[in-house]
């Protein structure tokens, strides 16, 4: 219950007491007996997970997003079990990459990554949440393709680039892999880096996607989903989530370690491949249209088909009957699958 509501209730109690006494009390009866009233404690929830116990002062904080590698040599990714939301989508060459969202930029783990470069679809997804976009490098515009760097500028997105160095970034060579798999975000340096760079840290709530949550775990739908398989396109690998009846979460070991989610959301979207010269050869970048489409929401061992759209720069999730989708409290996985290039969901 909000504080102003509590104040109104207390004021009404006092007014009622004065009114009763003014209706003809004797001197003896004017000594009112005060009966303590137990008022409910306000509940504040993490805006990305819906989990209670969140500090109210953090509700005004800006979300941050981090681009994370998904090459086999990068697995298991450092701190992969920690994001509030893990978004995964195809980038190019049949590979996927992730965008990790954290509601509390002051509580990002000390070692996150490997951090990778910017792509247009990831920049735009970050903007849906008014998030600060953290990356290491980016694709460049050429031959009709608008790259990650130009998208950051065109979309007016606040970003921090590891290519510029600074205390927020370092490298870990302990795995013996090539340098593109070694970039590390030093999370405990993030708050001071935002301040040093003059980046806004207060959220513009009317400009970020607002997810809705149940107060307790409920079935996502009427269909059972003990296993959910996501195929991003006809050129990528798949992601498989298996429901665990003990902790009631969806688990995957596809990243080289066990990771679990309360919610699995897949958005089907039309995609476009743009082939451009790259390092003496060619590469085909993939862009998502971010218009509207169908999708799936799985939780608590069940699944339902959903509809999604982008309205006023924010993601809207709805059920087939038009009602808003309410997620269960907990961490969520959001996968983007190509509706016109072989993407699908099976369960």
Short mmCIF file of C-alpha atoms in Angstrom, two decimals:
data_model
loop_
_atom_site.label_atom_id
_atom_site.label_comp_id
_atom_site.label_asym_id
_atom_site.label_seq_id
_atom_site.Cartn_x
_atom_site.Cartn_y
_atom_site.Cartn_z
CA UNK A 1 0.00 0.00 0.00
CA UNK A 2 1.42 3.45 -0.95
CA UNK A 3 2.30 5.99 1.72
CA UNK A 4 -0.29 8.56 0.62
CA UNK A 5 -3.01 5.91 0.99
CA UNK A 6 -1.84 5.17 4.54
CA UNK A 7 -1.95 8.88 5.36
CA UNK A 8 -5.53 9.13 4.09
CA UNK A 9 -6.63 6.17 6.23
CA UNK A 10 -5.02 7.65 9.36
CA UNK A 11 -6.61 11.04 8.63
CA UNK A 12 -10.06 9.42 8.30
CA UNK A 13 -9.62 7.63 11.62
CA UNK A 14 -8.75 10.92 13.37
CA UNK A 15 -11.67 12.74 11.73
CA UNK A 16 -14.05 9.99 12.83
CA UNK A 17 -12.76 10.22 16.40
CA UNK A 18 -13.26 14.01 16.52
CA UNK A 19 -16.72 13.73 15.00
CA UNK A 20 -17.88 11.16 17.54
CA UNK A 21 -16.54 13.18 20.46
CA UNK A 22 -18.11 16.39 19.17
CA UNK A 23 -21.55 14.75 19.11
CA UNK A 24 -22.09 15.19 22.88
CA UNK A 25 -19.32 13.59 24.92
CA UNK A 26 -18.95 14.15 28.65
CA UNK A 27 -15.61 15.19 30.04
CA UNK A 28 -14.99 11.64 31.14
CA UNK A 29 -15.84 10.16 27.76
CA UNK A 30 -13.56 12.58 25.92
CA UNK A 31 -10.62 10.43 26.96
CA UNK A 32 -10.73 8.17 23.94
CA UNK A 33 -9.22 4.73 24.09
CA UNK A 34 -6.62 4.41 21.37
CA UNK A 35 -6.77 1.03 19.64
CA UNK A 36 -3.62 0.29 17.59
CA UNK A 37 -4.38 -0.56 13.98
CA UNK A 38 -2.01 -2.93 12.18
CA UNK A 39 -1.41 -1.56 8.70
CA UNK A 40 -0.07 -3.66 5.82
CA UNK A 41 3.61 -3.15 4.94
CA UNK A 42 4.17 -1.77 1.41
CA UNK A 43 5.59 -4.35 -1.02
CA UNK A 44 8.09 -3.30 -3.66
CA UNK A 45 9.09 -5.58 -6.53
CA UNK A 46 12.02 -5.81 -8.91
CA UNK A 47 10.67 -4.36 -12.20
CA UNK A 48 12.35 -7.09 -14.28
CA UNK A 49 11.57 -10.14 -12.11
CA UNK A 50 8.48 -9.18 -10.10
CA UNK A 51 10.17 -10.53 -6.97
CA UNK A 52 9.18 -8.85 -3.71
CA UNK A 53 11.61 -7.36 -1.22
CA UNK A 54 13.08 -4.84 -3.62
CA UNK A 55 14.31 -1.59 -2.10
CA UNK A 56 11.94 1.28 -3.01
CA UNK A 57 14.88 3.63 -3.63
CA UNK A 58 16.02 1.37 -6.48
CA UNK A 59 12.75 1.62 -8.39
CA UNK A 60 13.87 4.92 -9.89
CA UNK A 61 17.19 3.48 -11.06
CA UNK A 62 17.94 2.93 -14.71
CA UNK A 63 18.28 -0.60 -16.11
CA UNK A 64 21.57 -1.67 -17.71
CA UNK A 65 22.11 -4.21 -20.49
CA UNK A 66 25.28 -6.09 -21.43
CA UNK A 67 26.05 -7.80 -24.76
CA UNK A 68 27.45 -11.27 -24.03
CA UNK A 69 29.21 -13.79 -26.25
CA UNK A 70 27.77 -17.25 -27.02
CA UNK A 71 30.55 -18.97 -28.96
CA UNK A 72 31.36 -22.46 -27.58
CA UNK A 73 34.79 -21.17 -26.53
CA UNK A 74 33.09 -18.63 -24.28
CA UNK A 75 31.04 -21.13 -22.27
CA UNK A 76 30.16 -21.20 -19.50
CA UNK A 77 29.86 -17.43 -19.58
CA UNK A 78 30.95 -15.60 -16.45
CA UNK A 79 27.94 -14.81 -14.21
CA UNK A 80 25.49 -16.44 -16.64
CA UNK A 81 23.15 -17.34 -13.78
CA UNK A 82 22.76 -13.72 -12.59
CA UNK A 83 20.84 -11.53 -15.11
CA UNK A 84 17.26 -10.59 -14.29
CA UNK A 85 16.44 -11.15 -17.96
CA UNK A 86 18.49 -13.09 -20.51
CA UNK A 87 17.64 -12.22 -24.11
CA UNK A 88 19.08 -14.43 -26.86
CA UNK A 89 18.89 -13.88 -30.61
CA UNK A 90 20.77 -14.56 -33.84
CA UNK A 91 23.47 -12.11 -34.94
CA UNK A 92 25.14 -13.48 -38.08
CA UNK A 93 26.64 -16.62 -39.53
CA UNK A 94 24.11 -18.82 -37.77
CA UNK A 95 25.36 -17.88 -34.29
CA UNK A 96 23.46 -16.35 -31.41
CA UNK A 97 24.43 -13.74 -28.88
CA UNK A 98 22.84 -12.61 -25.64
CA UNK A 99 21.79 -9.37 -23.97
CA UNK A 100 21.72 -9.50 -20.18
CA UNK A 101 19.46 -7.05 -18.35
CA UNK A 102 19.98 -5.97 -14.74
CA UNK A 103 17.50 -3.80 -12.83
CA UNK A 104 20.08 -2.73 -10.22
CA UNK A 105 23.26 -1.37 -11.81
CA UNK A 106 24.82 -1.15 -8.35
CA UNK A 107 24.59 -4.92 -7.92
CA UNK A 108 26.05 -6.26 -11.19
CA UNK A 109 28.57 -9.09 -10.52
CA UNK A 110 32.26 -8.24 -10.44
CA UNK A 111 32.97 -10.46 -13.48
CA UNK A 112 30.53 -10.54 -16.41
CA UNK A 113 31.10 -11.77 -19.94
CA UNK A 114 32.69 -12.39 -22.33
CA UNK A 115 31.41 -8.99 -23.49
CA UNK A 116 30.95 -8.63 -27.26
CA UNK A 117 30.14 -6.04 -29.89
CA UNK A 118 27.01 -4.07 -30.71
CA UNK A 119 24.40 -5.12 -33.26
CA UNK A 120 21.31 -3.10 -34.31
CA UNK A 121 18.71 -5.56 -32.96
CA UNK A 122 20.37 -5.64 -29.54
CA UNK A 123 20.65 -1.86 -29.37
CA UNK A 124 16.93 -1.53 -30.12
CA UNK A 125 15.94 -4.22 -27.62
CA UNK A 126 17.93 -2.40 -24.94
CA UNK A 127 16.11 0.83 -25.81
CA UNK A 128 12.74 -0.88 -25.18
CA UNK A 129 13.79 -0.86 -21.51
CA UNK A 130 15.48 2.58 -21.52
CA UNK A 131 18.65 0.70 -20.56
CA UNK A 132 22.27 1.82 -20.67
CA UNK A 133 23.85 -0.33 -23.41
CA UNK A 134 27.22 -1.90 -22.57
CA UNK A 135 29.27 -3.52 -25.35
CA UNK A 136 32.80 -4.08 -26.63
CA UNK A 137 33.01 -2.79 -30.20
CA UNK A 138 30.30 -2.87 -32.84
CA UNK A 139 29.46 -3.55 -36.48
CA UNK A 140 30.02 -0.79 -39.04
CA UNK A 141 27.64 0.47 -41.71
CA UNK A 142 28.35 -0.55 -45.31
CA UNK A 143 26.54 -1.37 -48.56
CA UNK A 144 23.04 -0.61 -47.25
CA UNK A 145 23.63 -2.17 -43.84
CA UNK A 146 23.27 0.15 -40.83
CA UNK A 147 25.71 -1.09 -38.21
CA UNK A 148 25.64 -1.26 -34.45
CA UNK A 149 27.57 1.96 -33.95
CA UNK A 150 25.31 4.03 -36.21
CA UNK A 151 22.22 2.46 -34.63
CA UNK A 152 23.40 3.63 -31.20
CA UNK A 153 23.66 7.16 -32.57
CA UNK A 154 20.42 7.04 -34.58
CA UNK A 155 18.40 5.65 -31.66
CA UNK A 156 19.92 8.06 -29.13
CA UNK A 157 21.02 5.22 -26.85
CA UNK A 158 23.43 5.84 -23.95
CA UNK A 159 26.25 3.33 -24.24
CA UNK A 160 29.62 2.34 -22.78
CA UNK A 161 32.11 0.81 -25.22
CA UNK A 162 34.94 -1.46 -24.09
CA UNK A 163 36.95 -0.40 -27.16
CA UNK A 164 37.54 2.91 -25.38
CA UNK A 165 39.12 1.12 -22.41
CA UNK A 166 38.70 2.33 -18.86
CA UNK A 167 38.35 0.72 -15.45
CA UNK A 168 35.06 -0.99 -16.34
CA UNK A 169 36.71 -3.47 -18.71
CA UNK A 170 39.51 -6.01 -18.54
CA UNK A 171 40.44 -9.36 -20.13
CA UNK A 172 40.72 -12.91 -18.84
CA UNK A 173 43.10 -15.10 -20.85
CA UNK A 174 42.94 -18.09 -18.48
CA UNK A 175 40.89 -20.24 -20.89
CA UNK A 176 43.51 -20.03 -23.63
CA UNK A 177 41.00 -18.78 -26.23
CA UNK A 178 41.32 -15.98 -28.80
CA UNK A 179 40.96 -12.39 -27.61
CA UNK A 180 37.32 -11.94 -28.73
CA UNK A 181 36.33 -14.47 -26.06
CA UNK A 182 38.19 -12.76 -23.21
CA UNK A 183 36.43 -9.44 -22.61
CA UNK A 184 35.27 -8.90 -19.00
CA UNK A 185 32.91 -6.31 -17.50
CA UNK A 186 34.02 -5.38 -13.97
CA UNK A 187 30.57 -4.93 -12.47
CA UNK A 188 31.59 -3.29 -9.23
CA UNK A 189 33.08 -0.42 -11.27
CA UNK A 190 29.82 0.24 -13.12
CA UNK A 191 28.24 2.78 -10.76
CA UNK A 192 31.32 4.99 -10.69
CA UNK A 193 31.78 4.67 -14.48
CA UNK A 194 28.23 5.86 -15.11
CA UNK A 195 28.89 8.83 -12.86
CA UNK A 196 32.26 9.62 -14.44
CA UNK A 197 30.74 9.50 -17.93
CA UNK A 198 27.79 11.69 -16.96
CA UNK A 199 25.26 9.05 -18.02
CA UNK A 200 21.71 9.42 -16.71
CA UNK A 201 20.99 6.89 -13.95
CA UNK A 202 17.36 7.81 -13.22
CA UNK A 203 14.79 5.83 -15.19
CA UNK A 204 12.27 7.43 -17.51
CA UNK A 205 9.47 5.09 -16.52
CA UNK A 206 7.18 6.18 -19.32
CA UNK A 207 9.88 5.21 -21.83
CA UNK A 208 10.63 1.67 -20.68
CA UNK A 209 8.76 -1.59 -21.06
CA UNK A 210 6.68 -2.42 -18.01
CA UNK A 211 6.37 -6.15 -17.40
CA UNK A 212 3.39 -7.41 -15.42
CA UNK A 213 3.70 -10.16 -12.81
CA UNK A 214 1.54 -12.47 -10.74
CA UNK A 215 1.88 -12.21 -6.96
CA UNK A 216 2.34 -15.98 -6.80
CA UNK A 217 3.33 -18.72 -9.24
CA UNK A 218 0.51 -19.75 -11.59
CA UNK A 219 0.25 -21.88 -14.71
CA UNK A 220 1.20 -20.08 -17.90
CA UNK A 221 -1.51 -21.93 -19.80
CA UNK A 222 -3.50 -25.12 -20.07
CA UNK A 223 -1.01 -27.10 -22.20
CA UNK A 224 1.75 -29.12 -20.55
CA UNK A 225 5.33 -28.26 -21.43
CA UNK A 226 7.86 -30.52 -19.73
CA UNK A 227 10.42 -29.56 -22.38
CA UNK A 228 10.61 -26.42 -24.53
CA UNK A 229 12.86 -26.40 -27.60
CA UNK A 230 13.67 -23.11 -29.32
CA UNK A 231 15.01 -23.02 -32.89
CA UNK A 232 16.11 -19.48 -33.73
CA UNK A 233 16.27 -20.00 -37.50
CA UNK A 234 17.13 -22.68 -40.04
CA UNK A 235 20.84 -21.81 -39.71
CA UNK A 236 21.36 -21.79 -35.92
CA UNK A 237 21.55 -24.34 -33.14
CA UNK A 238 18.71 -24.79 -30.66
CA UNK A 239 18.07 -24.01 -27.01
CA UNK A 240 16.38 -26.71 -24.90
CA UNK A 241 14.73 -26.05 -21.54
CA UNK A 242 13.57 -28.91 -19.30
CA UNK A 243 11.08 -28.40 -16.50
CA UNK A 244 12.20 -29.54 -13.04
CA UNK A 245 9.28 -30.55 -10.82
CA UNK A 246 11.31 -30.03 -7.64
CA UNK A 247 12.26 -26.36 -7.96
CA UNK A 248 9.54 -25.68 -10.58
CA UNK A 249 12.00 -23.97 -12.93
CA UNK A 250 13.09 -24.53 -16.53
CA UNK A 251 16.71 -25.68 -16.75
CA UNK A 252 19.21 -25.75 -19.62
CA UNK A 253 22.78 -26.99 -19.78
CA UNK A 254 23.40 -25.63 -23.28
CA UNK A 255 25.83 -22.98 -22.03
CA UNK A 256 28.18 -25.44 -20.35
CA UNK A 257 26.59 -25.21 -16.91
CA UNK A 258 23.12 -25.57 -15.39
CA UNK A 259 21.06 -22.37 -15.68
CA UNK A 260 17.42 -22.07 -14.64
CA UNK A 261 14.57 -19.68 -15.34
CA UNK A 262 11.12 -19.18 -13.88
CA UNK A 263 9.79 -18.00 -17.26
CA UNK A 264 10.64 -18.87 -20.86
CA UNK A 265 9.29 -16.40 -23.43
CA UNK A 266 9.81 -16.75 -27.18
CA UNK A 267 8.89 -13.99 -29.63
CA UNK A 268 8.45 -14.97 -33.28
CA UNK A 269 9.50 -12.12 -35.58
CA UNK A 270 10.24 -11.53 -39.24
CA UNK A 271 13.95 -11.19 -40.00
CA UNK A 272 16.15 -9.86 -42.79
CA UNK A 273 19.64 -11.05 -43.73
CA UNK A 274 22.00 -8.43 -45.16
CA UNK A 275 25.19 -9.75 -46.76
CA UNK A 276 28.18 -7.39 -46.82
CA UNK A 277 31.96 -7.67 -47.34
CA UNK A 278 33.85 -8.56 -44.19
CA UNK A 279 37.60 -9.13 -43.74
CA UNK A 280 38.22 -10.23 -47.32
CA UNK A 281 35.08 -12.38 -47.43
CA UNK A 282 31.37 -11.87 -46.71
CA UNK A 283 29.08 -12.10 -43.72
CA UNK A 284 25.29 -12.02 -43.41
CA UNK A 285 24.02 -9.88 -40.56
CA UNK A 286 20.51 -10.54 -39.28
CA UNK A 287 18.04 -7.83 -38.28
CA UNK A 288 14.71 -8.31 -36.51
CA UNK A 289 11.78 -6.22 -37.71
CA UNK A 290 10.37 -5.50 -34.22
CA UNK A 291 6.83 -4.94 -35.45
CA UNK A 292 4.47 -7.55 -34.00
CA UNK A 293 3.90 -11.28 -34.04
CA UNK A 294 3.04 -14.43 -32.17
CA UNK A 295 5.03 -16.15 -29.47
CA UNK A 296 4.96 -18.48 -26.49
CA UNK A 297 5.10 -18.12 -22.73
CA UNK A 298 6.07 -21.13 -20.62
CA UNK A 299 6.16 -21.34 -16.83
CA UNK A 300 5.30 -23.80 -14.06
CA UNK A 301 5.41 -26.70 -16.52
CA UNK A 302 2.75 -25.22 -18.80
CA UNK A 303 2.68 -23.08 -21.93
CA UNK A 304 0.40 -20.77 -23.89
CA UNK A 305 0.51 -18.96 -27.21
CA UNK A 306 0.78 -15.18 -26.94
CA UNK A 307 0.76 -12.08 -29.09
CA UNK A 308 3.36 -9.32 -28.90
CA UNK A 309 3.78 -5.87 -30.40
CA UNK A 310 5.83 -2.71 -30.06
CA UNK A 311 3.79 0.31 -29.00
CA UNK A 312 5.28 3.71 -28.16
CA UNK A 313 8.73 2.13 -28.13
CA UNK A 314 7.80 -0.56 -25.56
CA UNK A 315 7.10 -4.29 -25.76
CA UNK A 316 3.51 -5.34 -25.12
CA UNK A 317 2.68 -8.98 -24.32
CA UNK A 318 -0.90 -10.20 -24.61
CA UNK A 319 -2.76 -13.47 -24.51
CA UNK A 320 -4.86 -14.62 -27.47
CA UNK A 321 -7.98 -13.36 -25.67
CA UNK A 322 -6.50 -9.86 -25.53
CA UNK A 323 -5.68 -9.82 -21.83
CA UNK A 324 -2.20 -8.78 -20.72
CA UNK A 325 0.34 -11.53 -20.05
CA UNK A 326 1.40 -11.73 -16.42
CA UNK A 327 4.69 -13.49 -15.81
CA UNK A 328 5.50 -15.43 -12.67
CA UNK A 329 7.94 -13.82 -10.23
CA UNK A 330 11.50 -14.82 -11.08
CA UNK A 331 14.19 -14.64 -13.75
CA UNK A 332 13.10 -14.78 -17.38
CA UNK A 333 14.59 -15.99 -20.65
CA UNK A 334 13.44 -14.17 -23.79
CA UNK A 335 14.36 -15.77 -27.11
CA UNK A 336 13.83 -14.19 -30.53
CA UNK A 337 13.04 -16.67 -33.30
CA UNK A 338 12.80 -15.96 -37.04
CA UNK A 339 9.22 -16.45 -38.18
CA UNK A 340 10.16 -16.34 -41.88
CA UNK A 341 13.50 -18.20 -41.77
CA UNK A 342 12.76 -21.47 -40.02
CA UNK A 343 12.41 -20.38 -36.41
CA UNK A 344 10.05 -22.46 -34.29
CA UNK A 345 9.10 -23.60 -30.80
CA UNK A 346 8.27 -27.19 -29.91
CA UNK A 347 7.13 -28.60 -26.59
#
